[in-house]
mmCIF file of C-alpha atoms in Angstrom:
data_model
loop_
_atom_site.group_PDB
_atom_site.id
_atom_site.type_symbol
_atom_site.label_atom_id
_atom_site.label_comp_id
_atom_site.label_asym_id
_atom_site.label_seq_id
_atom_site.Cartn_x
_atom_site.Cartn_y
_atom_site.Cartn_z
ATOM 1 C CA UNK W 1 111.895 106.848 92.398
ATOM 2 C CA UNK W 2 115.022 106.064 93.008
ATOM 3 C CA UNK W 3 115.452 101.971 93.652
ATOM 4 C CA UNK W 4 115.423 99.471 90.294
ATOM 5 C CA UNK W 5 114.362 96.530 91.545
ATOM 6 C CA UNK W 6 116.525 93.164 90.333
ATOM 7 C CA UNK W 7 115.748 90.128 89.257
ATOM 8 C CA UNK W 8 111.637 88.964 89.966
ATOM 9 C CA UNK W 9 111.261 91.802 92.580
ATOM 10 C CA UNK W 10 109.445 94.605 93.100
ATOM 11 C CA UNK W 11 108.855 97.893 95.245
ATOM 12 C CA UNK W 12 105.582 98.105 96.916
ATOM 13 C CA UNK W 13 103.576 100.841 98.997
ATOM 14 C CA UNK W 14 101.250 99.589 101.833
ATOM 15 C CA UNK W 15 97.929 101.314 101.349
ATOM 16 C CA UNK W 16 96.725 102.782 104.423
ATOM 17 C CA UNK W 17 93.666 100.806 106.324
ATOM 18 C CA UNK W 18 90.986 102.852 107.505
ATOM 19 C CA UNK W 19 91.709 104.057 111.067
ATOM 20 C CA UNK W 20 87.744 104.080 112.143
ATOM 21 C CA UNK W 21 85.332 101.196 112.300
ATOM 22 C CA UNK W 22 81.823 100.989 110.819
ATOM 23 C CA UNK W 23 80.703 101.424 114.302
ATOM 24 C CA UNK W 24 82.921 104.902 114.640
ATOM 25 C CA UNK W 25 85.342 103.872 117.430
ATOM 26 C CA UNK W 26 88.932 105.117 116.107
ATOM 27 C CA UNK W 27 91.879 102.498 116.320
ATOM 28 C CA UNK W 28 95.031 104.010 117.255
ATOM 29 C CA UNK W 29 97.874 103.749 115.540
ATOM 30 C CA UNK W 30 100.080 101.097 117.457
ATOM 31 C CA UNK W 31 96.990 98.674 118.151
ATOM 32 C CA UNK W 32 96.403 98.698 114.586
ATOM 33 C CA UNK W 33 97.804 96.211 111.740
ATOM 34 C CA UNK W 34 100.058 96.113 109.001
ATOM 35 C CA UNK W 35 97.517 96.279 106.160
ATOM 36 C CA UNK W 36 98.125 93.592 103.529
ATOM 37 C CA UNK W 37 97.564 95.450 100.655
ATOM 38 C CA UNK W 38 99.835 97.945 98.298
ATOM 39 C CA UNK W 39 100.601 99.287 95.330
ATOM 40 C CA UNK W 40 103.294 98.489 92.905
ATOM 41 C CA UNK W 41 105.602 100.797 92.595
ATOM 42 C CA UNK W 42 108.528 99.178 90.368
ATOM 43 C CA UNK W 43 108.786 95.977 88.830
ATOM 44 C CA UNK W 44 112.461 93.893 87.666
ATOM 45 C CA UNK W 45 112.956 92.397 84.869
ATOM 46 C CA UNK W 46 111.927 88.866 85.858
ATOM 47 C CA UNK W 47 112.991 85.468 87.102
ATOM 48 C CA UNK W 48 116.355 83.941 85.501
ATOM 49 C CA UNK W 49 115.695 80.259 84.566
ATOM 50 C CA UNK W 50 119.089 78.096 85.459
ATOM 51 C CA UNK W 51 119.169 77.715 81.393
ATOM 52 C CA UNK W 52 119.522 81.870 81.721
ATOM 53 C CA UNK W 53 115.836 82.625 80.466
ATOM 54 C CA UNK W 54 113.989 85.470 81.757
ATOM 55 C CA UNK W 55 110.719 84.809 82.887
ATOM 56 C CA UNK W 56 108.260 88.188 81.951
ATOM 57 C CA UNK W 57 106.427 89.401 85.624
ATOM 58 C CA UNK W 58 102.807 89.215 85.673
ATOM 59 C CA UNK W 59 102.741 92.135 87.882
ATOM 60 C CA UNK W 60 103.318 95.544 86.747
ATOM 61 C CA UNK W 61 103.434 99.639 87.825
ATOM 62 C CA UNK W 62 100.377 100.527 89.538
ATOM 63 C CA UNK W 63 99.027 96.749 90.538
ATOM 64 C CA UNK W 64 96.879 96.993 93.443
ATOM 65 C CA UNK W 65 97.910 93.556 95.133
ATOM 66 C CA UNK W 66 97.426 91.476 98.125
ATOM 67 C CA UNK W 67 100.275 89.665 100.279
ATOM 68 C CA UNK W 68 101.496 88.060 103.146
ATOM 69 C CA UNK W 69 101.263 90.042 106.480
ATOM 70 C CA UNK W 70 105.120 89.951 106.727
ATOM 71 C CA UNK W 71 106.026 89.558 103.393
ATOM 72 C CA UNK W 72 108.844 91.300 102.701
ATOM 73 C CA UNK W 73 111.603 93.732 103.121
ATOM 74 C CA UNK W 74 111.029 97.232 104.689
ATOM 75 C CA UNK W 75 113.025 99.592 103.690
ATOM 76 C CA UNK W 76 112.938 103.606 103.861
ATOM 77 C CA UNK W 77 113.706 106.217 100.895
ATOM 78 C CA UNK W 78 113.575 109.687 100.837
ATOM 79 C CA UNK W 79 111.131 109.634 103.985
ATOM 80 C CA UNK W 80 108.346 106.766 103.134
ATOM 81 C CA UNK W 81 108.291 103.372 103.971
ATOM 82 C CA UNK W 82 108.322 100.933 100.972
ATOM 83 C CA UNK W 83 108.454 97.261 100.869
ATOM 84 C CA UNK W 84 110.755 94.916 98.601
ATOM 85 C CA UNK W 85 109.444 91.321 98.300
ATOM 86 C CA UNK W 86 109.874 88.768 95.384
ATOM 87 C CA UNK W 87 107.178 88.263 92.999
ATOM 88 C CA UNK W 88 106.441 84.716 95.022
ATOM 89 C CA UNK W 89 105.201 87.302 97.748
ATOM 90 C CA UNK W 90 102.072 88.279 96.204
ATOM 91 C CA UNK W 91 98.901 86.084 96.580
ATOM 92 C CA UNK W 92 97.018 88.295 94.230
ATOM 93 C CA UNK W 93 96.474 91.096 92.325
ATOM 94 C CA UNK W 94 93.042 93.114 93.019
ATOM 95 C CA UNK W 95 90.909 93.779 90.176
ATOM 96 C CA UNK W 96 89.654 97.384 89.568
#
């Protein structure tokens, strides 16, 4: 990949929802929603403290976490839709 995230943020990739319900009716793309889960993709360095600490992330490469439904940036490289958000973003990270 080609973006280094700064600073306390990182590069995320929405995982795709499942586009059929339990029942078997298909949802369409455009009446479906964002899903509000991804993978990490890249990490920064950390927060800078005002006394010019860095504080270590507690997420890291392949993180499966869980954020806000419009929680972050979107932004498009080399064809695929990623998303840049602080580290503040993420309400959790899902366990394996």
């Amino acid at each position: 990949m080609k973006l280094r995230p700064l600073h306390d943020r990182i590069i995320v990739k929405r995982m795709d929802l499942e586009k059929t319900t339990a029942s078997g009716i298909v949802i369409p793309e455009t009446a479906a929603e964002k899903p509000d889960q991804g993978e990490v993709l890249a990490v920064g360095n950390g927060k800078i403290t005002p006394e010019g600490k860095v504080l270590p992330m507690d997420v890291k490469v392949g993180d499966r976490v869980l954020f806000g439904r419009y929680a972050g940036q979107t932004v498009k490289v080399d064809g695929e839709e990623l998303l840049v958000m602080h580290e503040s973003d993420i309400m959790a990270i899902v366990g394996k």
